[in-house]
Amino acid sequence: MNQKETELIIPYHVGIIMDGNGRWAKKKGLPRYIGHTYGAQTFRNITRYISKQGVKVLTLYAFSTENWKRPPEEVNAIMKIFRQYLTDALTDFRDDDIKVRFIGDRSAFGKEMVKLIDETEDVAKDRQGMLLNIAMNYGSRDEILRAVKLICQNVKDGKINIEEITDKEIQSGLYTANIPDPDLIIRTGGEHRLSNFLLYQSAYAEFYSSETLWPDFKPEDFDKAILEFNRRNRRFGGV
Ligand code: IPE
Ligand code: IPE
Ligand code: MG
């Protein structure tokens, strides 16, 4: 960004719905999985760029609880790409001091994958830079259900009374506990929907839809989203 643009307000927490890999491949007459391979490259480059812009938390939607509905060949290809990327991420992002965490239901992944996820988080745990949350097998309804069960258990165990349940209790049961709500949610690929991403947390997030398909998403596209974010008037219900 140029000098003038550096005076812009940079959102604290940005969420990105990385969409459009399949259409990108289709446009080129390639199988869908190639789109995911290129999408993974964008993930790497854009994460680095965003961390340099001063964003403190970046949450990337990589695989939803509904994405298992896809043909097994595609799901397998995505899992293979994840494994490769997790291996790379063990050392990746080190130079940018990026902390990595995974949000979503890990129980659906194999032992080896879970081990890799744990290792990736562990290697990066003392880093001081941007927090990168990778949402894998993540679904917001699933997350809220999990929080509700947690609260019910606490009530059952006599740790808390029903009257004491507040918004704070719900928030602390979410994967994003202790992380401020997203300020800006970007969706690439032109769709205007959240597709089960951060439903509770995005109550007052600004939504930005980019026509660019994820594998083509560049720093300039992110800059455009930031410019638009700066034009928005966030009222949070006030005047
Ligand atoms: C997003 O791209 C990646 C995942 C959901 C895993 P898509 O695969 O949804 O791409 P389109 O939307 O079909 O183009
Ligand atoms: C949302 O994209 C999930 C991710 C980007 C990981 P989808 O492609 O699955 O969403 P829909 O089906 O268009 O709503
Ligand atoms: Mg899609």
mmCIF file of N, CA, C and O and ligand atoms in Angstrom, residues 18-24 32 36 62-64 67 70 74 78 213, ligand 1:
data_model
loop_
_atom_site.group_PDB
_atom_site.id
_atom_site.type_symbol
_atom_site.label_atom_id
_atom_site.label_comp_id
_atom_site.label_asym_id
_atom_site.label_seq_id
_atom_site.Cartn_x
_atom_site.Cartn_y
_atom_site.Cartn_z
ATOM 1 N N MET A 18 -12.639 -18.574 1.606
ATOM 2 C CA MET A 18 -11.792 -18.755 0.402
ATOM 3 C C MET A 18 -12.571 -19.590 -0.614
ATOM 4 O O MET A 18 -12.475 -20.814 -0.635
ATOM 5 N N ASP A 19 -13.333 -18.927 -1.458
ATOM 6 C CA ASP A 19 -14.224 -19.661 -2.361
ATOM 7 C C ASP A 19 -13.861 -19.421 -3.830
ATOM 8 O O ASP A 19 -13.334 -18.371 -4.191
ATOM 9 N N GLY A 20 -14.172 -20.418 -4.654
ATOM 10 C CA GLY A 20 -14.011 -20.259 -6.096
ATOM 11 C C GLY A 20 -12.919 -21.118 -6.720
ATOM 12 O O GLY A 20 -12.635 -20.988 -7.921
ATOM 13 N N ASN A 21 -12.349 -22.021 -5.947
ATOM 14 C CA ASN A 21 -11.283 -22.886 -6.485
ATOM 15 C C ASN A 21 -11.777 -23.754 -7.641
ATOM 16 O O ASN A 21 -11.112 -23.888 -8.669
ATOM 17 N N GLY A 22 -12.960 -24.344 -7.443
ATOM 18 C CA GLY A 22 -13.511 -25.259 -8.453
ATOM 19 C C GLY A 22 -13.808 -24.537 -9.752
ATOM 20 O O GLY A 22 -13.453 -25.001 -10.849
ATOM 21 N N ARG A 23 -14.448 -23.369 -9.643
ATOM 22 C CA ARG A 23 -14.793 -22.593 -10.844
ATOM 23 C C ARG A 23 -13.541 -22.110 -11.558
ATOM 24 O O ARG A 23 -13.485 -22.055 -12.782
ATOM 25 N N TRP A 24 -12.525 -21.779 -10.801
ATOM 26 C CA TRP A 24 -11.250 -21.332 -11.386
ATOM 27 C C TRP A 24 -10.681 -22.442 -12.272
ATOM 28 O O TRP A 24 -10.255 -22.194 -13.407
ATOM 29 N N ARG A 32 -11.178 -30.070 -10.741
ATOM 30 C CA ARG A 32 -11.386 -29.168 -9.592
ATOM 31 C C ARG A 32 -10.222 -29.177 -8.613
ATOM 32 O O ARG A 32 -9.884 -28.158 -8.029
ATOM 33 N N HIS A 36 -7.822 -26.359 -6.071
ATOM 34 C CA HIS A 36 -7.478 -26.379 -4.643
ATOM 35 C C HIS A 36 -5.960 -26.256 -4.452
ATOM 36 O O HIS A 36 -5.502 -25.620 -3.511
ATOM 37 N N ALA A 62 -11.324 -22.970 5.407
ATOM 38 C CA ALA A 62 -10.687 -23.893 4.464
ATOM 39 C C ALA A 62 -11.576 -25.071 4.076
ATOM 40 O O ALA A 62 -11.524 -25.556 2.945
ATOM 41 N N PHE A 63 -12.376 -25.565 5.042
ATOM 42 C CA PHE A 63 -13.217 -26.738 4.767
ATOM 43 C C PHE A 63 -14.377 -26.721 5.755
ATOM 44 O O PHE A 63 -14.177 -26.636 6.966
ATOM 45 N N SER A 64 -15.600 -26.797 5.220
ATOM 46 C CA SER A 64 -16.772 -26.701 6.097
ATOM 47 C C SER A 64 -17.283 -28.085 6.482
ATOM 48 O O SER A 64 -16.943 -29.092 5.842
ATOM 49 N N ASN A 67 -18.778 -29.657 3.532
ATOM 50 C CA ASN A 67 -17.965 -29.982 2.351
ATOM 51 C C ASN A 67 -17.717 -31.490 2.172
ATOM 52 O O ASN A 67 -17.288 -31.929 1.105
ATOM 53 N N ARG A 70 -19.156 -33.498 -0.894
ATOM 54 C CA ARG A 70 -18.559 -33.496 -2.238
ATOM 55 C C ARG A 70 -18.108 -34.892 -2.642
ATOM 56 O O ARG A 70 -17.926 -35.758 -1.784
ATOM 57 N N GLU A 74 -12.767 -35.605 -4.672
ATOM 58 C CA GLU A 74 -12.432 -34.203 -4.378
ATOM 59 C C GLU A 74 -12.048 -34.047 -2.907
ATOM 60 O O GLU A 74 -11.054 -33.378 -2.580
ATOM 61 N N ILE A 78 -8.481 -32.749 -1.416
ATOM 62 C CA ILE A 78 -8.358 -31.615 -0.472
ATOM 63 C C ILE A 78 -7.575 -32.059 0.763
ATOM 64 O O ILE A 78 -6.680 -31.354 1.229
ATOM 65 N N LEU A 213 -11.916 -15.067 -8.054
ATOM 66 C CA LEU A 213 -11.898 -16.458 -7.582
ATOM 67 C C LEU A 213 -10.646 -16.634 -6.715
ATOM 68 O O LEU A 213 -9.601 -16.041 -7.008
HETATM 69 C C1 IPE B 1 -13.539 -23.293 -1.976
HETATM 70 O O1 IPE B 1 -13.668 -23.432 -3.329
HETATM 71 C C2 IPE B 1 -12.739 -24.416 -1.331
HETATM 72 C C3 IPE B 1 -13.530 -25.335 -0.512
HETATM 73 C C4 IPE B 1 -14.790 -25.204 -0.209
HETATM 74 C C5 IPE B 1 -12.829 -26.488 0.016
HETATM 75 P P1 IPE B 1 -14.810 -24.317 -3.993
HETATM 76 O O2 IPE B 1 -14.301 -25.703 -4.148
HETATM 77 O O3 IPE B 1 -16.078 -24.202 -3.243
HETATM 78 O O4 IPE B 1 -14.943 -23.649 -5.409
HETATM 79 P P2 IPE B 1 -16.284 -23.347 -6.212
HETATM 80 O O5 IPE B 1 -17.145 -22.485 -5.339
HETATM 81 O O6 IPE B 1 -16.912 -24.653 -6.519
HETATM 82 O O7 IPE B 1 -15.818 -22.620 -7.421
#
